[in-house]
XYZ file of C-alpha atoms in Angstrom:
584
model
C 36.530 29.539 -2.325
C 39.807 27.634 -1.872
C 38.752 26.915 1.695
C 35.433 25.414 0.538
C 37.119 23.343 -2.177
C 39.667 22.067 0.331
C 36.966 20.967 2.775
C 34.963 19.275 0.002
C 38.021 17.405 -1.306
C 38.987 16.317 2.230
C 35.487 15.029 2.987
C 35.304 13.217 -0.366
C 38.604 11.471 0.364
C 37.482 10.557 3.882
C 34.081 9.270 2.732
C 35.791 7.307 -0.047
C 38.123 5.544 2.395
C 35.278 5.073 4.878
C 33.002 3.551 2.206
C 35.519 1.096 0.803
C 34.200 -1.882 2.870
C 30.754 -1.261 1.365
C 32.177 -1.082 -2.169
C 34.165 -4.310 -1.722
C 31.442 -6.040 0.320
C 31.040 -9.153 -1.858
C 34.503 -9.229 -3.387
C 36.328 -12.525 -3.190
C 39.629 -12.510 -1.314
C 41.258 -15.434 -3.087
C 41.011 -19.102 -4.052
C 39.235 -21.624 -1.843
C 41.618 -23.387 0.524
C 42.185 -27.130 0.216
C 40.178 -29.085 2.793
C 41.278 -32.615 3.636
C 38.520 -33.499 6.102
C 35.137 -34.920 5.114
C 31.725 -34.622 6.746
C 30.411 -38.181 6.829
C 27.075 -37.204 8.319
C 25.313 -33.832 8.590
C 22.223 -34.116 10.813
C 20.511 -30.801 11.572
C 17.231 -30.037 13.353
C 15.651 -26.577 13.004
C 12.764 -25.516 15.248
C 10.920 -22.225 14.700
C 8.506 -21.023 17.383
C 5.460 -18.738 17.161
C 7.685 -15.648 17.516
C 9.751 -16.672 14.513
C 12.825 -17.497 16.605
C 15.037 -20.336 15.427
C 16.672 -22.998 17.580
C 19.091 -25.203 15.642
C 21.079 -28.283 16.563
C 23.645 -29.413 13.997
C 25.303 -32.805 14.493
C 28.336 -33.346 12.279
C 30.461 -36.468 12.024
C 33.776 -35.237 10.641
C 36.500 -37.564 9.369
C 40.065 -36.337 10.003
C 42.356 -38.498 7.818
C 45.519 -37.393 9.606
C 46.746 -35.590 12.676
C 47.781 -31.962 12.968
C 44.260 -30.513 13.217
C 42.790 -28.708 16.223
C 39.127 -28.917 15.226
C 36.613 -27.308 12.900
C 35.069 -23.890 12.443
C 31.496 -22.893 11.667
C 30.828 -19.391 10.423
C 27.489 -17.609 10.113
C 26.686 -14.990 7.490
C 24.561 -12.467 9.344
C 23.334 -10.877 6.098
C 20.176 -12.246 4.478
C 19.863 -11.839 0.710
C 16.064 -12.086 0.806
C 15.576 -9.712 3.759
C 18.091 -6.931 3.289
C 17.274 -5.153 6.552
C 17.497 -8.296 8.692
C 20.631 -9.472 10.458
C 20.737 -13.148 11.388
C 22.830 -12.992 14.543
C 23.533 -16.341 16.274
C 23.557 -16.424 20.065
C 23.503 -18.882 22.970
C 26.033 -21.011 21.116
C 27.287 -24.238 22.667
C 29.483 -27.010 21.244
C 30.312 -30.585 22.198
C 32.795 -33.014 20.656
C 32.397 -36.731 21.105
C 29.878 -36.128 23.891
C 31.961 -33.659 25.924
C 31.946 -29.872 26.023
C 34.406 -28.398 23.553
C 36.046 -24.962 23.862
C 35.430 -22.454 21.088
C 36.267 -18.866 20.243
C 33.918 -16.353 18.641
C 35.568 -14.222 15.968
C 34.225 -11.294 13.938
C 35.162 -11.475 10.279
C 34.791 -8.982 7.419
C 33.856 -5.985 9.566
C 31.303 -7.941 11.581
C 29.437 -9.537 8.664
C 30.437 -13.051 9.714
C 30.434 -14.637 13.162
C 33.065 -17.361 13.095
C 32.924 -20.099 15.732
C 36.426 -21.555 15.912
C 36.004 -24.874 17.671
C 38.903 -26.566 19.430
C 41.971 -25.791 21.472
C 45.053 -24.342 19.795
C 47.214 -26.369 22.175
C 45.508 -29.695 21.417
C 45.756 -31.791 18.248
C 42.974 -34.230 17.410
C 43.557 -37.914 16.817
C 42.934 -39.057 13.254
C 39.536 -40.602 12.604
C 35.926 -39.583 13.030
C 34.795 -37.016 15.598
C 31.213 -36.003 16.314
C 30.449 -32.305 16.813
C 27.123 -30.955 18.088
C 26.639 -27.221 17.510
C 23.651 -25.677 19.286
C 22.603 -22.060 18.607
C 19.655 -19.695 18.321
C 18.772 -16.893 15.884
C 15.894 -14.515 16.573
C 13.151 -13.550 14.124
C 14.014 -15.603 11.034
C 10.544 -15.430 9.411
C 9.808 -12.722 6.856
C 6.838 -11.457 4.802
C 5.891 -13.807 1.981
C 6.939 -12.950 -1.568
C 4.973 -15.524 -3.591
C 1.445 -15.165 -2.245
C 1.888 -16.434 1.322
C 1.490 -14.159 4.353
C 4.805 -15.292 5.826
C 7.716 -17.379 4.638
C 10.848 -19.151 5.801
C 13.668 -18.803 3.283
C 16.632 -20.631 4.759
C 19.851 -22.461 3.989
C 19.566 -25.728 5.915
C 23.114 -26.408 4.764
C 24.932 -23.168 3.932
C 27.116 -22.846 0.849
C 30.324 -22.118 2.725
C 31.222 -25.610 3.927
C 34.656 -26.483 2.544
C 34.141 -30.210 3.143
C 32.153 -32.552 0.974
C 29.198 -34.150 2.758
C 28.470 -37.848 2.324
C 24.894 -37.709 3.606
C 22.598 -35.189 5.230
C 19.362 -35.507 7.188
C 17.606 -32.207 7.811
C 14.382 -31.576 9.735
C 12.401 -28.365 10.136
C 9.672 -27.933 12.770
C 7.315 -25.023 11.998
C 4.767 -23.077 14.066
C 2.015 -23.741 11.463
C 1.564 -26.089 8.530
C 3.773 -25.483 5.519
C 2.531 -24.694 2.033
C 4.169 -24.186 -1.341
C 7.432 -25.762 -0.207
C 10.426 -25.379 -2.543
C 13.854 -27.001 -2.212
C 17.076 -26.348 -4.114
C 20.419 -28.126 -4.166
C 23.364 -26.006 -5.227
C 24.101 -22.310 -5.620
C 21.679 -20.679 -8.060
C 19.573 -23.826 -8.487
C 15.781 -23.857 -8.116
C 15.346 -27.604 -7.634
C 17.379 -30.746 -7.046
C 16.061 -31.958 -3.707
C 12.779 -33.258 -2.289
C 11.009 -32.127 0.871
C 8.720 -34.476 2.762
C 5.901 -33.012 4.877
C 4.416 -30.269 2.702
C 1.105 -29.330 4.363
C 2.365 -30.295 7.843
C 4.442 -28.662 10.569
C 7.323 -31.122 10.092
C 9.569 -31.039 7.034
C 12.337 -33.493 6.190
C 15.090 -33.291 3.576
C 17.599 -36.060 2.846
C 20.594 -35.633 0.577
C 23.735 -37.535 -0.354
C 27.077 -36.867 -1.963
C 27.132 -33.107 -1.593
C 30.257 -31.551 -3.028
C 32.014 -28.778 -1.135
C 30.185 -25.438 -1.168
C 26.848 -27.034 -2.083
C 23.902 -25.577 -0.167
C 20.491 -27.085 0.578
C 17.947 -24.260 0.588
C 14.219 -24.287 1.334
C 11.466 -21.735 0.904
C 8.301 -22.419 2.879
C 5.001 -20.507 2.912
C 3.269 -20.070 6.283
C -0.303 -18.895 6.853
C 0.368 -16.716 9.898
C 1.132 -13.081 10.715
C 4.791 -12.253 10.187
C 6.507 -11.887 13.585
C 8.874 -9.025 14.265
C 12.337 -9.458 12.841
C 14.959 -10.361 15.393
C 17.684 -7.910 14.473
C 16.775 -5.299 11.881
C 18.282 -2.015 10.723
C 17.039 0.556 8.174
C 19.893 -0.031 5.716
C 21.191 -3.058 3.775
C 23.972 -5.214 5.192
C 26.445 -3.784 2.665
C 26.415 -0.527 4.653
C 26.978 -2.147 8.061
C 30.772 -1.652 7.967
C 30.127 2.045 7.403
C 27.008 2.789 9.474
C 27.133 -0.008 12.042
C 23.970 -1.801 13.096
C 22.384 0.565 15.568
C 20.375 3.605 14.424
C 20.774 4.978 17.935
C 24.557 4.667 17.833
C 24.581 6.173 14.344
C 22.608 9.176 15.578
C 25.054 9.605 18.476
C 28.056 9.449 16.138
C 26.522 11.979 13.737
C 25.737 14.306 16.633
C 29.295 13.995 17.948
C 30.637 14.628 14.441
C 28.572 17.802 14.106
C 29.699 18.963 17.548
C 33.319 18.217 16.644
C 32.969 20.119 13.379
C 31.382 23.024 15.244
C 34.178 23.016 17.806
C 36.727 23.055 14.993
C 34.920 25.953 13.304
C 34.965 27.888 16.591
C 38.721 27.348 16.848
C 39.086 28.548 13.253
C 37.086 31.700 13.979
C 39.264 32.435 16.999
C 42.318 32.702 14.761
C 40.636 34.615 11.939
C 41.247 38.351 11.845
C 39.246 40.908 9.937
C 41.408 43.039 7.674
C 41.427 46.650 8.900
C 40.931 49.630 6.571
C 44.052 50.736 4.686
C 44.159 54.564 4.811
C 46.520 56.130 2.278
C 50.013 56.383 3.807
C 52.773 58.055 1.792
C 55.566 56.819 4.055
C 56.141 53.644 6.057
C 55.527 53.695 9.823
C 58.497 54.968 11.804
C 60.832 52.539 13.512
C 60.280 49.429 11.415
C 61.857 47.980 8.301
C 60.300 46.278 5.273
C 60.559 42.736 6.674
C 58.774 43.796 9.853
C 56.122 45.628 7.884
C 55.320 42.737 5.567
C 55.199 40.332 8.543
C 52.748 42.561 10.411
C 50.554 42.697 7.304
C 50.754 39.057 6.135
C 52.212 37.102 9.099
C 54.734 35.651 6.653
C 58.481 35.829 6.302
C 60.239 34.569 3.198
C 63.331 35.006 1.035
C 61.846 38.124 -0.545
C 61.631 39.822 2.856
C 65.246 38.860 3.578
C 66.394 40.288 0.240
C 64.442 43.459 1.044
C 66.271 43.724 4.384
C 69.656 43.512 2.646
C 68.532 46.250 0.266
C 67.260 48.328 3.211
C 70.684 48.041 4.836
C 72.259 49.137 1.556
C 69.825 52.061 1.229
C 70.839 53.252 4.702
C 74.549 52.953 3.845
C 75.405 50.000 6.074
C 76.422 47.777 3.147
C 77.137 47.973 -0.552
C 75.946 45.528 -3.162
C 78.132 44.676 -6.150
C 77.676 42.366 -9.116
C 81.094 40.993 -10.088
C 79.636 38.877 -12.892
C 76.365 37.636 -14.292
C 76.018 34.808 -11.757
C 77.036 36.333 -8.428
C 76.439 39.195 -6.010
C 78.640 40.538 -3.230
C 77.434 42.265 -0.053
C 80.080 44.277 1.843
C 79.833 45.791 5.332
C 81.352 49.237 4.710
C 80.618 51.164 7.921
C 80.885 48.742 10.821
C 78.729 49.253 13.943
C 78.004 52.920 13.242
C 76.489 51.991 9.898
C 73.992 49.695 11.577
C 73.066 52.131 14.334
C 69.540 53.429 13.954
C 68.351 50.547 11.788
C 65.484 48.368 12.985
C 66.546 45.193 14.862
C 65.455 42.821 12.099
C 67.422 44.634 9.377
C 70.424 44.733 11.726
C 70.579 40.939 11.529
C 71.912 41.287 7.975
C 75.239 42.203 9.624
C 75.601 38.522 10.526
C 75.805 37.675 6.827
C 79.056 39.532 6.112
C 80.822 38.492 9.303
C 82.060 41.905 10.477
C 83.191 45.409 9.481
C 84.632 45.636 5.971
C 83.969 41.929 5.436
C 82.115 40.635 2.376
C 79.770 37.810 1.498
C 79.416 36.561 -2.073
C 76.513 34.469 -3.311
C 76.621 32.755 -6.680
C 74.076 30.572 -8.391
C 75.915 27.272 -7.776
C 77.796 28.081 -4.558
C 76.729 25.357 -2.094
C 78.597 26.909 0.840
C 76.963 30.293 0.276
C 73.614 28.565 -0.044
C 74.119 26.856 3.303
C 74.932 30.186 4.934
C 71.877 31.849 3.411
C 69.661 28.955 4.482
C 70.878 29.274 8.063
C 70.470 33.050 8.067
C 66.954 32.790 6.631
C 65.936 30.419 9.414
C 67.229 32.694 12.171
C 65.809 35.729 10.326
C 62.341 34.132 10.383
C 62.607 33.403 14.107
C 63.905 36.887 14.891
C 61.083 38.583 12.975
C 58.395 36.601 14.786
C 60.060 37.139 18.160
C 60.278 40.889 17.551
C 56.532 41.079 16.804
C 55.626 39.351 20.077
C 58.197 41.114 22.240
C 57.161 44.507 20.854
C 53.535 43.775 21.747
C 52.212 43.588 18.185
C 51.408 39.847 18.156
C 50.004 37.352 20.646
C 49.074 33.656 20.602
C 45.642 32.839 19.175
C 43.302 29.895 19.712
C 45.289 26.778 20.569
C 48.517 28.511 19.598
C 51.187 26.282 18.106
C 49.184 23.207 19.129
C 46.428 24.158 16.685
C 48.215 22.726 13.653
C 49.055 19.491 15.475
C 45.423 19.354 16.578
C 44.172 19.492 12.982
C 46.821 17.183 11.512
C 46.301 14.671 14.332
C 42.548 14.740 13.749
C 43.015 14.125 10.033
C 45.424 11.230 10.561
C 43.128 9.674 13.175
C 40.135 10.024 10.840
C 41.926 8.254 7.981
C 43.187 5.547 10.349
C 39.692 4.848 11.704
C 38.184 4.889 8.212
C 40.871 2.642 6.746
C 41.283 0.123 9.568
C 37.603 0.226 10.635
C 38.522 -0.864 14.153
C 34.962 -0.432 15.404
C 33.121 -2.033 12.434
C 31.542 1.390 11.994
C 33.618 3.499 9.658
C 31.432 6.579 10.042
C 33.081 7.152 13.428
C 35.893 8.654 11.339
C 33.633 11.659 10.755
C 34.156 12.776 14.356
C 37.876 13.600 14.021
C 37.366 14.193 10.288
C 34.847 17.025 10.720
C 36.930 18.388 13.569
C 39.887 18.647 11.196
C 37.678 20.101 8.440
C 36.166 22.739 10.710
C 39.510 23.725 12.191
C 41.354 23.630 8.853
C 42.132 27.385 8.815
C 44.259 26.798 11.932
C 46.874 25.356 9.541
C 47.155 28.649 7.659
C 50.322 30.693 8.000
C 50.063 32.922 11.061
C 46.985 31.170 12.435
C 48.705 30.504 15.757
C 49.037 34.254 16.367
C 46.901 37.359 16.034
C 47.568 41.086 16.256
C 47.060 43.008 19.450
C 45.237 46.352 19.380
C 48.520 48.159 18.693
C 49.399 45.478 16.165
C 46.162 46.084 14.274
C 46.865 49.802 14.210
C 50.321 49.124 12.776
C 48.798 46.637 10.306
C 46.413 49.330 9.100
C 49.215 51.859 8.541
C 51.504 49.345 6.822
C 48.585 48.308 4.621
C 47.989 51.931 3.715
C 51.604 52.295 2.595
C 51.365 49.051 0.602
C 48.251 50.480 -1.056
C 50.171 53.548 -2.221
C 53.097 51.496 -3.560
C 51.055 48.841 -5.342
C 48.030 50.563 -6.877
C 48.121 52.261 -10.297
C 48.749 55.980 -10.405
C 45.249 56.522 -11.811
C 43.845 55.350 -8.459
C 46.330 56.665 -5.908
C 48.791 59.321 -7.052
C 52.216 59.824 -5.510
C 53.746 63.275 -5.871
C 57.407 62.771 -6.795
C 58.066 66.465 -7.518
C 61.079 67.494 -5.512
C 61.183 64.075 -3.846
C 62.362 61.724 -6.534
C 64.810 60.137 -4.099
C 61.811 58.568 -2.368
C 61.497 56.145 -5.261
C 64.805 54.412 -4.515
C 64.286 54.833 -0.764
C 61.093 52.756 -0.919
C 62.358 50.069 -3.317
C 63.163 47.681 -0.393
C 59.543 48.032 0.755
C 58.247 47.405 -2.758
C 60.408 44.272 -2.968
C 59.110 43.025 0.396
C 55.521 43.651 -0.720
C 56.242 41.994 -4.115
C 55.109 45.092 -5.983
C 58.402 46.476 -7.336
C 57.017 46.465 -10.892
C 53.942 48.436 -9.846
C 56.106 50.937 -7.948
C 58.276 51.465 -11.033
C 55.205 51.920 -13.259
C 53.862 54.539 -10.870
C 57.154 56.460 -11.094
C 57.022 56.404 -14.913
C 53.391 57.513 -14.938
C 53.976 60.395 -12.531
C 57.281 61.710 -13.915
C 57.364 60.541 -17.531
C 60.880 59.221 -16.905
C 62.489 55.852 -16.293
C 63.108 55.004 -12.607
C 66.593 55.807 -11.281
C 69.048 53.097 -10.285
C 69.713 53.022 -6.505
C 73.083 54.424 -5.496
C 73.976 51.220 -3.657
C 74.313 49.423 -7.026
C 77.444 51.189 -8.333
C 78.212 50.524 -11.968
C 75.162 48.310 -12.500
C 73.951 48.213 -16.090
C 71.277 46.033 -17.624
C 70.675 44.955 -21.176
C 67.561 47.145 -21.369
C 68.449 50.679 -20.340
C 64.911 51.584 -19.329
C 64.496 48.672 -16.938
C 67.435 48.863 -14.500
C 65.419 48.377 -11.344
C 63.490 45.323 -12.486
C 66.651 43.619 -13.726
C 68.574 44.441 -10.563
C 65.905 43.164 -8.190
C 65.218 40.026 -10.210
C 68.911 39.240 -10.635
C 69.737 39.569 -6.943
C 66.676 37.587 -5.804
C 67.398 34.894 -8.386
C 71.003 34.567 -7.223
C 69.914 34.145 -3.598
C 67.310 31.548 -4.574
C 69.744 29.618 -6.764
C 72.399 29.486 -4.053
C 69.891 28.132 -1.541
C 68.590 25.633 -4.103
C 72.130 24.396 -4.773
C 72.564 23.672 -1.076
C 69.119 22.060 -0.783
C 69.938 19.760 -3.706
C 72.975 18.387 -1.896
C 70.831 17.617 1.141
C 68.254 15.827 -0.996
C 70.910 13.707 -2.695
C 72.523 12.672 0.573
C 69.218 11.483 2.040
C 67.932 9.519 -0.985
C 67.871 5.709 -1.211
C 66.368 2.818 -0.519
C 16.111 -10.076 -2.824
C 12.771 -9.940 -4.396
C 10.328 -12.774 -4.799
C 12.578 -15.289 -6.522
C 14.049 -18.500 -5.160
C 17.383 -20.157 -5.702
C 19.893 -22.234 -3.830
C 22.190 -20.258 -1.568
C 19.723 -17.383 -1.237
C 17.856 -16.422 1.909
C 19.097 -16.533 5.466
C 21.218 -19.091 7.226
C 24.277 -18.402 5.110
C 27.697 -19.454 6.283
C 29.784 -22.580 6.246
C 32.867 -24.023 7.826
C 36.003 -26.084 7.574
C 38.818 -27.432 9.721
C 41.848 -25.827 11.283
């Protein structure tokens, strides 16, 4: 269940980031910039042919009151408010200034919604005064089905609302494939009137206007008695979703297919590292030749502080060390036997000898001892490495799937997915699903032990260790343990119970079987707790707590040292032909 919840949360986060451009589609990015230039004359001719394709020629006389400007820009809004599936994409653009060809640069803005024609040379400044620009372009399929009784209509901004300059006078002509009917004209955003169109009932329309303030559109809606031609560029979804889905259904299908394949590939990698838990037959003794840390690693593929504490206790149980409690906040481990005391112990438990430093040497850990904490931290790190190395060298573990690269593979996929979704480099955020589903499918590769799996002999050992864990951890009513004549086995198996994190259950089983309180291990001489019937629990908890506190004291010093610094309506600004411009 946790796995499913994790995948769902990850995908929700990814889709949320990926969908942000759609959510913020019409949000304003700030105040309108000051524009010092003025358009003295705006003369535009629009010709629509029988196929509904538009050819426009806009002639602008722009007054530059001072130097320091390179030219003007003209941007086109490719979304159409009245035809949500249409995209009004300009092409075959050409520009002249004062009768000569003028360089320009095409820029994509707002995830491809706007095509910005930046006119001029960044290395050239214009002389003050008036300059005449002629912008020639085409847009395919601008006619759409009629919404007020006509078969077909043209709903178009002859002057878009995005011009930053005021316009002294405008002369606009529209040449249609058939005679116009029901012509409407609006001046200003949201207006439904304010200008007059000449030529209703003919193929030629003319609009004249004067003294247009900045950001004032001239919009016409014209009925045409003709079949509606095919739209030029059309997609099945509204323009708001373009930054997420792109503009090509074919490309979207390819991306979704690749995402599914990537997710499937990730799931295959996850299955390669997943192991089925073997049966746990009842085992009344641990497997020969291994210690508690090795056993718990074979069963869980984890090593932690509990396993290290269990190894110290195993060494004490075998007589290699003694454990003393000088006061309430410290513990001392002493090597009492030297090399002969460690002989016969498993190689992982033998590493505890490094803690004391040599025969008859001692190591004391207290709750606030930073130096002891540093030593324990170092020993834990090498203990973890030694345990994993033993499992591979002994033939119980082998690399699985992509091995150690698996985690990097998943993390890299997740980071790449968020980067693509956030930056939207391709104006198609859904591409993030490819690495995103790969990371989701391969998520289990991040689990502890996922880079390894047991060999056949390792699975056999896993089964036997699991059987012993079953005996130690389950209530006596389910799996009895006969302590008669073998009560010493209780203390002998305490290190294993600590490693398996079932010391309480092991003690309860002893009480249930014998009717007595568990004995205190001999390697805790003189230990006494405040509750006489709970020696073992207090001892284990106290020692583990001391180790944890010492390590935490050291970790705190490290943390401190590193801290610091649509519809059938009509209004001005609606329809296609949106955009505008300014100077730069």
